[in-house]
Amino acid sequence: MFNRLLSVIAPHECVGCLREGNVLCPECMGNLRVAYSHCYRCLEKTGGNRTCKKCLETSSLDAVYAAVRYNQPAVKHALWRLKFDRAQAAATDIARHLATIAPVFTEKCIIVPAPTATVRARQRGYDQACLIAKTLARLLPEQYVYVPALARLGTKRQLGNTREQRIVQLQDAFRVRRPLTAGVAVLLVDDVITTGATLQAAAGALKQAGAGRVEALVFAQA
Ligand SMILES: [Zn+2]
Ligand SMILES: [Zn+2]
């Protein structure tokens, strides 16, 4: 209890350099290994983080912008904070960084968080993707509008490890809970991308509901 109280009162300390003021300071953020531009599915190098032509035949995700590589202590630590401690401060630092690499949309674009499986989010009382997406929308120009359009359905555990098995299980995992303007561009936001199966399922649901281009912006690429 005492430790918990202390962690609430104590000022933020950078997980990289321990300096006060941020969960992950701009300098440490700048020193992280960055994700290279590639197709999220087959990892082939592509320009502008686009999904390659072949993978686009079976994916609704047009591009995935990832900021940093997951496998670095400071990144893992910042993501842990996002889920368990100082979530808003961590979300703010992550959103500030994502704002610098966000794809440019000149027309209206809705920023949609990819909701976490509901039980986990309910236990915590908040959803980390929503925190990042909301903060990001405030930092970007006015044509980017925060719209929590997706709901996550079911709490089935993910069984099977292949991408194909996961995609089948995730196909009906998302529901679009408000009408979308036909053809509207979407920027899907999440904290981590691993196989991309979750974001792909979310993009599929959005396109079925009428979305146009769907690109994803995530902090860490596993
Ligand atoms: Zn630092
Ligand atoms: Zn590909």
PDB file of C-alpha atoms and ligand atoms in Angstrom:
ATOM      1  CA  MET A   1       0.000   0.000   0.000  1.00  0.00           C
ATOM      2  CA  PHE A   2       2.753   2.387   0.986  1.00  0.00           C
ATOM      3  CA  ASN A   3       4.710   1.579  -2.184  1.00  0.00           C
ATOM      4  CA  ARG A   4       1.648   2.120  -4.274  1.00  0.00           C
ATOM      5  CA  LEU A   5       1.021   5.482  -2.665  1.00  0.00           C
ATOM      6  CA  LEU A   6       4.623   6.505  -3.253  1.00  0.00           C
ATOM      7  CA  SER A   7       4.438   5.602  -6.920  1.00  0.00           C
ATOM      8  CA  VAL A   8       1.449   7.897  -7.314  1.00  0.00           C
ATOM      9  CA  ILE A   9       3.098  10.832  -5.581  1.00  0.00           C
ATOM     10  CA  ALA A  10       6.647  10.475  -6.908  1.00  0.00           C
ATOM     11  CA  PRO A  11       7.438  12.490 -10.049  1.00  0.00           C
ATOM     12  CA  HIS A  12       7.799  10.713 -13.387  1.00  0.00           C
ATOM     13  CA  GLU A  13      11.175   9.269 -14.063  1.00  0.00           C
ATOM     14  CA  CYS A  14      12.343   8.387 -17.568  1.00  0.00           C
ATOM     15  CA  VAL A  15      12.603   4.604 -17.972  1.00  0.00           C
ATOM     16  CA  GLY A  16      15.709   5.141 -20.103  1.00  0.00           C
ATOM     17  CA  CYS A  17      17.842   7.715 -18.253  1.00  0.00           C
ATOM     18  CA  LEU A  18      15.987   8.124 -14.930  1.00  0.00           C
ATOM     19  CA  ARG A  19      15.760  11.892 -15.391  1.00  0.00           C
ATOM     20  CA  GLU A  20      12.564  13.395 -13.993  1.00  0.00           C
ATOM     21  CA  GLY A  21       9.769  14.718 -16.143  1.00  0.00           C
ATOM     22  CA  ASN A  22       8.747  11.966 -18.573  1.00  0.00           C
ATOM     23  CA  VAL A  23       7.998   8.260 -18.658  1.00  0.00           C
ATOM     24  CA  LEU A  24      10.197   8.110 -21.785  1.00  0.00           C
ATOM     25  CA  CYS A  25      11.978  11.406 -22.459  1.00  0.00           C
ATOM     26  CA  PRO A  26      12.384  12.804 -26.010  1.00  0.00           C
ATOM     27  CA  GLU A  27      16.115  12.160 -25.949  1.00  0.00           C
ATOM     28  CA  CYS A  28      15.779   8.479 -25.010  1.00  0.00           C
ATOM     29  CA  MET A  29      12.916   8.162 -27.485  1.00  0.00           C
ATOM     30  CA  GLY A  30      15.266   9.493 -30.165  1.00  0.00           C
ATOM     31  CA  ASN A  31      17.915   6.924 -29.268  1.00  0.00           C
ATOM     32  CA  LEU A  32      15.642   3.907 -29.690  1.00  0.00           C
ATOM     33  CA  ARG A  33      16.070   1.569 -32.619  1.00  0.00           C
ATOM     34  CA  VAL A  34      13.416   2.430 -35.149  1.00  0.00           C
ATOM     35  CA  ALA A  35      11.277   0.060 -37.186  1.00  0.00           C
ATOM     36  CA  TYR A  36      12.207   0.046 -40.876  1.00  0.00           C
ATOM     37  CA  SER A  37       9.633   0.590 -43.604  1.00  0.00           C
ATOM     38  CA  HIS A  38       8.201  -2.760 -44.643  1.00  0.00           C
ATOM     39  CA  CYS A  39       5.073  -4.765 -45.365  1.00  0.00           C
ATOM     40  CA  TYR A  40       3.700  -5.737 -41.927  1.00  0.00           C
ATOM     41  CA  ARG A  41       2.793  -9.235 -43.120  1.00  0.00           C
ATOM     42  CA  CYS A  42       5.675 -10.606 -45.146  1.00  0.00           C
ATOM     43  CA  LEU A  43       8.273  -8.102 -43.871  1.00  0.00           C
ATOM     44  CA  GLU A  44       9.362  -7.285 -47.410  1.00  0.00           C
ATOM     45  CA  LYS A  45      10.797  -3.763 -47.589  1.00  0.00           C
ATOM     46  CA  THR A  46       8.295  -1.342 -49.110  1.00  0.00           C
ATOM     47  CA  GLY A  47       8.145   2.433 -49.408  1.00  0.00           C
ATOM     48  CA  GLY A  48       5.952   4.440 -47.047  1.00  0.00           C
ATOM     49  CA  ASN A  49       5.254   1.453 -44.796  1.00  0.00           C
ATOM     50  CA  ARG A  50       2.811   0.123 -47.363  1.00  0.00           C
ATOM     51  CA  THR A  51       1.455  -3.397 -47.357  1.00  0.00           C
ATOM     52  CA  CYS A  52       2.944  -5.121 -50.432  1.00  0.00           C
ATOM     53  CA  LYS A  53       0.769  -5.821 -53.476  1.00  0.00           C
ATOM     54  CA  LYS A  54       0.583  -9.536 -52.828  1.00  0.00           C
ATOM     55  CA  CYS A  55      -0.446  -9.218 -49.176  1.00  0.00           C
ATOM     56  CA  LEU A  56      -2.975  -6.497 -50.059  1.00  0.00           C
ATOM     57  CA  GLU A  57      -4.954  -9.101 -51.983  1.00  0.00           C
ATOM     58  CA  THR A  58      -5.983 -10.635 -48.657  1.00  0.00           C
ATOM     59  CA  SER A  59      -5.525  -7.779 -46.180  1.00  0.00           C
ATOM     60  CA  SER A  60      -7.586  -4.666 -45.490  1.00  0.00           C
ATOM     61  CA  LEU A  61      -4.676  -2.828 -43.897  1.00  0.00           C
ATOM     62  CA  ASP A  62      -3.127  -0.501 -46.459  1.00  0.00           C
ATOM     63  CA  ALA A  63      -0.065   0.483 -44.438  1.00  0.00           C
ATOM     64  CA  VAL A  64       1.380   0.130 -40.946  1.00  0.00           C
ATOM     65  CA  TYR A  65       3.554   2.856 -39.444  1.00  0.00           C
ATOM     66  CA  ALA A  66       5.526   1.556 -36.485  1.00  0.00           C
ATOM     67  CA  ALA A  67       7.794   3.841 -34.497  1.00  0.00           C
ATOM     68  CA  VAL A  68      10.280   1.621 -32.696  1.00  0.00           C
ATOM     69  CA  ARG A  69      11.385  -1.980 -32.355  1.00  0.00           C
ATOM     70  CA  TYR A  70       9.752  -3.748 -29.433  1.00  0.00           C
ATOM     71  CA  ASN A  71      12.781  -5.673 -28.250  1.00  0.00           C
ATOM     72  CA  GLN A  72      14.457  -2.886 -26.244  1.00  0.00           C
ATOM     73  CA  PRO A  73      14.294  -2.537 -22.457  1.00  0.00           C
ATOM     74  CA  ALA A  74      13.095   1.087 -22.490  1.00  0.00           C
ATOM     75  CA  VAL A  75      10.281   0.249 -24.916  1.00  0.00           C
ATOM     76  CA  LYS A  76       9.083  -2.726 -22.874  1.00  0.00           C
ATOM     77  CA  HIS A  77       9.263  -0.663 -19.722  1.00  0.00           C
ATOM     78  CA  ALA A  78       7.261   2.219 -21.236  1.00  0.00           C
ATOM     79  CA  LEU A  79       4.609  -0.236 -22.479  1.00  0.00           C
ATOM     80  CA  TRP A  80       4.419  -1.788 -19.027  1.00  0.00           C
ATOM     81  CA  ARG A  81       3.799   1.657 -17.552  1.00  0.00           C
ATOM     82  CA  LEU A  82       1.052   2.169 -20.095  1.00  0.00           C
ATOM     83  CA  LYS A  83      -0.763  -0.862 -18.751  1.00  0.00           C
ATOM     84  CA  PHE A  84      -0.026  -0.837 -15.081  1.00  0.00           C
ATOM     85  CA  ASP A  85       1.277   2.459 -13.772  1.00  0.00           C
ATOM     86  CA  ARG A  86       1.312   6.093 -14.966  1.00  0.00           C
ATOM     87  CA  ALA A  87      -0.732   5.197 -17.983  1.00  0.00           C
ATOM     88  CA  GLN A  88      -1.652   8.732 -19.011  1.00  0.00           C
ATOM     89  CA  ALA A  89       1.909  10.018 -18.738  1.00  0.00           C
ATOM     90  CA  ALA A  90       3.185   7.091 -20.802  1.00  0.00           C
ATOM     91  CA  ALA A  91       0.386   7.578 -23.362  1.00  0.00           C
ATOM     92  CA  THR A  92       1.283  11.263 -23.682  1.00  0.00           C
ATOM     93  CA  ASP A  93       4.965  10.561 -24.383  1.00  0.00           C
ATOM     94  CA  ILE A  94       4.084   7.829 -26.873  1.00  0.00           C
ATOM     95  CA  ALA A  95       1.446   9.977 -28.618  1.00  0.00           C
ATOM     96  CA  ARG A  96       3.890  12.905 -28.920  1.00  0.00           C
ATOM     97  CA  HIS A  97       6.324  10.642 -30.690  1.00  0.00           C
ATOM     98  CA  LEU A  98       3.655   9.069 -32.914  1.00  0.00           C
ATOM     99  CA  ALA A  99       2.519  12.554 -33.953  1.00  0.00           C
ATOM    100  CA  THR A 100       5.940  13.079 -35.559  1.00  0.00           C
ATOM    101  CA  ILE A 101       5.661   9.980 -37.764  1.00  0.00           C
ATOM    102  CA  ALA A 102       1.916   9.974 -38.479  1.00  0.00           C
ATOM    103  CA  PRO A 103       0.973   9.627 -42.155  1.00  0.00           C
ATOM    104  CA  VAL A 104      -0.252  12.862 -43.703  1.00  0.00           C
ATOM    105  CA  PHE A 105      -3.922  13.070 -44.580  1.00  0.00           C
ATOM    106  CA  THR A 106      -5.071  16.313 -46.131  1.00  0.00           C
ATOM    107  CA  GLU A 107      -8.740  15.382 -45.921  1.00  0.00           C
ATOM    108  CA  LYS A 108     -10.682  14.280 -42.878  1.00  0.00           C
ATOM    109  CA  CYS A 109      -9.260  11.190 -41.225  1.00  0.00           C
ATOM    110  CA  ILE A 110     -10.707   9.455 -38.214  1.00  0.00           C
ATOM    111  CA  ILE A 111      -8.357   8.215 -35.521  1.00  0.00           C
ATOM    112  CA  VAL A 112      -9.718   4.909 -34.260  1.00  0.00           C
ATOM    113  CA  PRO A 113      -8.181   2.994 -31.358  1.00  0.00           C
ATOM    114  CA  ALA A 114      -7.984  -0.789 -31.733  1.00  0.00           C
ATOM    115  CA  PRO A 115      -9.755  -1.802 -28.528  1.00  0.00           C
ATOM    116  CA  THR A 116      -8.056  -4.254 -26.221  1.00  0.00           C
ATOM    117  CA  ALA A 117      -9.876  -7.519 -25.436  1.00  0.00           C
ATOM    118  CA  THR A 118     -12.628  -6.288 -23.139  1.00  0.00           C
ATOM    119  CA  VAL A 119     -11.989  -8.283 -19.976  1.00  0.00           C
ATOM    120  CA  ARG A 120      -8.413  -7.095 -19.694  1.00  0.00           C
ATOM    121  CA  ALA A 121      -9.365  -3.468 -20.242  1.00  0.00           C
ATOM    122  CA  ARG A 122     -12.236  -3.713 -17.796  1.00  0.00           C
ATOM    123  CA  GLN A 123      -9.949  -5.064 -15.122  1.00  0.00           C
ATOM    124  CA  ARG A 124      -7.702  -2.053 -15.566  1.00  0.00           C
ATOM    125  CA  GLY A 125     -10.506   0.429 -15.965  1.00  0.00           C
ATOM    126  CA  TYR A 126      -9.101   1.953 -19.156  1.00  0.00           C
ATOM    127  CA  ASP A 127      -7.830   0.940 -22.549  1.00  0.00           C
ATOM    128  CA  GLN A 128      -4.281   1.907 -23.466  1.00  0.00           C
ATOM    129  CA  ALA A 129      -4.959   2.223 -27.208  1.00  0.00           C
ATOM    130  CA  CYS A 130      -7.773   4.708 -26.455  1.00  0.00           C
ATOM    131  CA  LEU A 131      -5.498   6.787 -24.232  1.00  0.00           C
ATOM    132  CA  ILE A 132      -2.864   7.033 -26.967  1.00  0.00           C
ATOM    133  CA  ALA A 133      -5.396   7.693 -29.753  1.00  0.00           C
ATOM    134  CA  LYS A 134      -7.212  10.443 -27.827  1.00  0.00           C
ATOM    135  CA  THR A 135      -3.974  12.221 -26.968  1.00  0.00           C
ATOM    136  CA  LEU A 136      -2.703  11.852 -30.525  1.00  0.00           C
ATOM    137  CA  ALA A 137      -5.851  13.440 -31.980  1.00  0.00           C
ATOM    138  CA  ARG A 138      -5.268  16.516 -29.827  1.00  0.00           C
ATOM    139  CA  LEU A 139      -1.703  16.850 -31.132  1.00  0.00           C
ATOM    140  CA  LEU A 140      -2.485  16.476 -34.849  1.00  0.00           C
ATOM    141  CA  PRO A 141      -4.157  19.061 -37.156  1.00  0.00           C
ATOM    142  CA  GLU A 142      -7.924  19.442 -37.034  1.00  0.00           C
ATOM    143  CA  GLN A 143      -8.668  17.101 -39.951  1.00  0.00           C
ATOM    144  CA  TYR A 144      -7.689  14.205 -37.658  1.00  0.00           C
ATOM    145  CA  VAL A 145     -10.692  13.414 -35.492  1.00  0.00           C
ATOM    146  CA  TYR A 146     -10.837  10.919 -32.634  1.00  0.00           C
ATOM    147  CA  VAL A 147     -13.678   8.459 -33.200  1.00  0.00           C
ATOM    148  CA  PRO A 148     -13.820   5.322 -31.018  1.00  0.00           C
ATOM    149  CA  ALA A 149     -15.713   3.467 -33.724  1.00  0.00           C
ATOM    150  CA  LEU A 150     -14.730  -0.099 -32.840  1.00  0.00           C
ATOM    151  CA  ALA A 151     -16.005  -2.406 -30.133  1.00  0.00           C
ATOM    152  CA  ARG A 152     -14.270  -5.649 -29.327  1.00  0.00           C
ATOM    153  CA  LEU A 153     -16.558  -8.660 -29.163  1.00  0.00           C
ATOM    154  CA  GLY A 154     -16.180 -11.853 -27.232  1.00  0.00           C
ATOM    155  CA  THR A 155     -13.469 -12.844 -24.824  1.00  0.00           C
ATOM    156  CA  LYS A 156     -12.468 -16.127 -26.416  1.00  0.00           C
ATOM    157  CA  ARG A 157      -8.893 -16.995 -25.733  1.00  0.00           C
ATOM    158  CA  GLN A 158      -6.697 -17.059 -28.764  1.00  0.00           C
ATOM    159  CA  LEU A 159      -5.894 -20.651 -29.506  1.00  0.00           C
ATOM    160  CA  GLY A 160      -3.320 -21.675 -32.045  1.00  0.00           C
ATOM    161  CA  ASN A 161      -0.269 -19.756 -32.972  1.00  0.00           C
ATOM    162  CA  THR A 162      -0.181 -19.514 -36.719  1.00  0.00           C
ATOM    163  CA  ARG A 163      -1.203 -16.257 -38.287  1.00  0.00           C
ATOM    164  CA  GLU A 164      -3.914 -18.052 -40.281  1.00  0.00           C
ATOM    165  CA  GLN A 165      -5.480 -19.608 -37.174  1.00  0.00           C
ATOM    166  CA  ARG A 166      -5.472 -16.282 -35.394  1.00  0.00           C
ATOM    167  CA  ILE A 167      -6.973 -14.438 -38.334  1.00  0.00           C
ATOM    168  CA  VAL A 168      -9.863 -16.925 -38.529  1.00  0.00           C
ATOM    169  CA  GLN A 169     -10.499 -16.517 -34.786  1.00  0.00           C
ATOM    170  CA  LEU A 170     -10.323 -12.751 -34.985  1.00  0.00           C
ATOM    171  CA  GLN A 171     -12.521 -12.340 -38.036  1.00  0.00           C
ATOM    172  CA  ASP A 172     -15.608 -11.466 -36.025  1.00  0.00           C
ATOM    173  CA  ALA A 173     -13.767  -9.924 -33.092  1.00  0.00           C
ATOM    174  CA  PHE A 174     -14.699  -6.332 -33.932  1.00  0.00           C
ATOM    175  CA  ARG A 175     -17.955  -4.520 -34.432  1.00  0.00           C
ATOM    176  CA  VAL A 176     -18.273  -1.014 -35.864  1.00  0.00           C
ATOM    177  CA  ARG A 177     -20.535   0.793 -33.450  1.00  0.00           C
ATOM    178  CA  ARG A 178     -21.388   3.925 -35.378  1.00  0.00           C
ATOM    179  CA  PRO A 179     -22.065   4.669 -39.039  1.00  0.00           C
ATOM    180  CA  LEU A 180     -18.991   5.791 -40.979  1.00  0.00           C
ATOM    181  CA  THR A 181     -18.939   8.354 -43.766  1.00  0.00           C
ATOM    182  CA  ALA A 182     -18.492   6.309 -46.940  1.00  0.00           C
ATOM    183  CA  GLY A 183     -14.878   6.284 -48.030  1.00  0.00           C
ATOM    184  CA  VAL A 184     -13.549   8.008 -44.913  1.00  0.00           C
ATOM    185  CA  ALA A 185      -9.826   7.506 -44.277  1.00  0.00           C
ATOM    186  CA  VAL A 186      -8.955   5.749 -41.020  1.00  0.00           C
ATOM    187  CA  LEU A 187      -5.856   5.837 -38.893  1.00  0.00           C
ATOM    188  CA  LEU A 188      -5.985   2.828 -36.566  1.00  0.00           C
ATOM    189  CA  VAL A 189      -3.968   3.275 -33.384  1.00  0.00           C
ATOM    190  CA  ASP A 190      -2.482   0.609 -31.131  1.00  0.00           C
ATOM    191  CA  ASP A 191       0.449   0.263 -28.764  1.00  0.00           C
ATOM    192  CA  VAL A 192       2.074  -2.878 -30.190  1.00  0.00           C
ATOM    193  CA  ILE A 193       1.917  -4.875 -33.395  1.00  0.00           C
ATOM    194  CA  THR A 194       3.049  -8.500 -33.415  1.00  0.00           C
ATOM    195  CA  THR A 195       1.644 -10.581 -36.277  1.00  0.00           C
ATOM    196  CA  GLY A 196      -0.747  -7.830 -37.305  1.00  0.00           C
ATOM    197  CA  ALA A 197      -3.698 -10.244 -37.145  1.00  0.00           C
ATOM    198  CA  THR A 198      -5.632  -8.068 -34.683  1.00  0.00           C
ATOM    199  CA  LEU A 199      -5.183  -4.853 -36.649  1.00  0.00           C
ATOM    200  CA  GLN A 200      -5.993  -6.685 -39.860  1.00  0.00           C
ATOM    201  CA  ALA A 201      -9.290  -7.894 -38.381  1.00  0.00           C
ATOM    202  CA  ALA A 202     -10.078  -4.368 -37.163  1.00  0.00           C
ATOM    203  CA  ALA A 203      -9.315  -2.938 -40.610  1.00  0.00           C
ATOM    204  CA  GLY A 204     -11.561  -5.564 -42.207  1.00  0.00           C
ATOM    205  CA  ALA A 205     -14.492  -4.574 -39.996  1.00  0.00           C
ATOM    206  CA  LEU A 206     -13.950  -0.870 -40.768  1.00  0.00           C
ATOM    207  CA  LYS A 207     -13.820  -1.438 -44.516  1.00  0.00           C
ATOM    208  CA  GLN A 208     -16.965  -3.567 -44.382  1.00  0.00           C
ATOM    209  CA  ALA A 209     -18.620  -0.588 -42.697  1.00  0.00           C
ATOM    210  CA  GLY A 210     -17.585   1.681 -45.561  1.00  0.00           C
ATOM    211  CA  ALA A 211     -14.163   3.024 -44.609  1.00  0.00           C
ATOM    212  CA  GLY A 212     -11.805   3.945 -47.442  1.00  0.00           C
ATOM    213  CA  ARG A 213      -8.085   3.756 -46.838  1.00  0.00           C
ATOM    214  CA  VAL A 214      -7.139   2.162 -43.498  1.00  0.00           C
ATOM    215  CA  GLU A 215      -3.625   2.722 -42.193  1.00  0.00           C
ATOM    216  CA  ALA A 216      -2.313   1.812 -38.767  1.00  0.00           C
ATOM    217  CA  LEU A 217      -0.013   3.766 -36.493  1.00  0.00           C
ATOM    218  CA  VAL A 218       1.583   1.815 -33.651  1.00  0.00           C
ATOM    219  CA  PHE A 219       4.312   2.497 -31.169  1.00  0.00           C
ATOM    220  CA  ALA A 220       6.246  -0.770 -31.085  1.00  0.00           C
ATOM    221  CA  GLN A 221       6.849  -3.395 -33.723  1.00  0.00           C
ATOM    222  CA  ALA A 222       7.539  -6.830 -32.255  1.00  0.00           C
TER     223      ALA A 222
HETATM  224 ZN    ZN B   1      15.391   9.554 -20.851  1.00  0.00          ZN
HETATM  225 ZN    ZN B   2       3.704  -8.421 -47.968  1.00  0.00          ZN
END
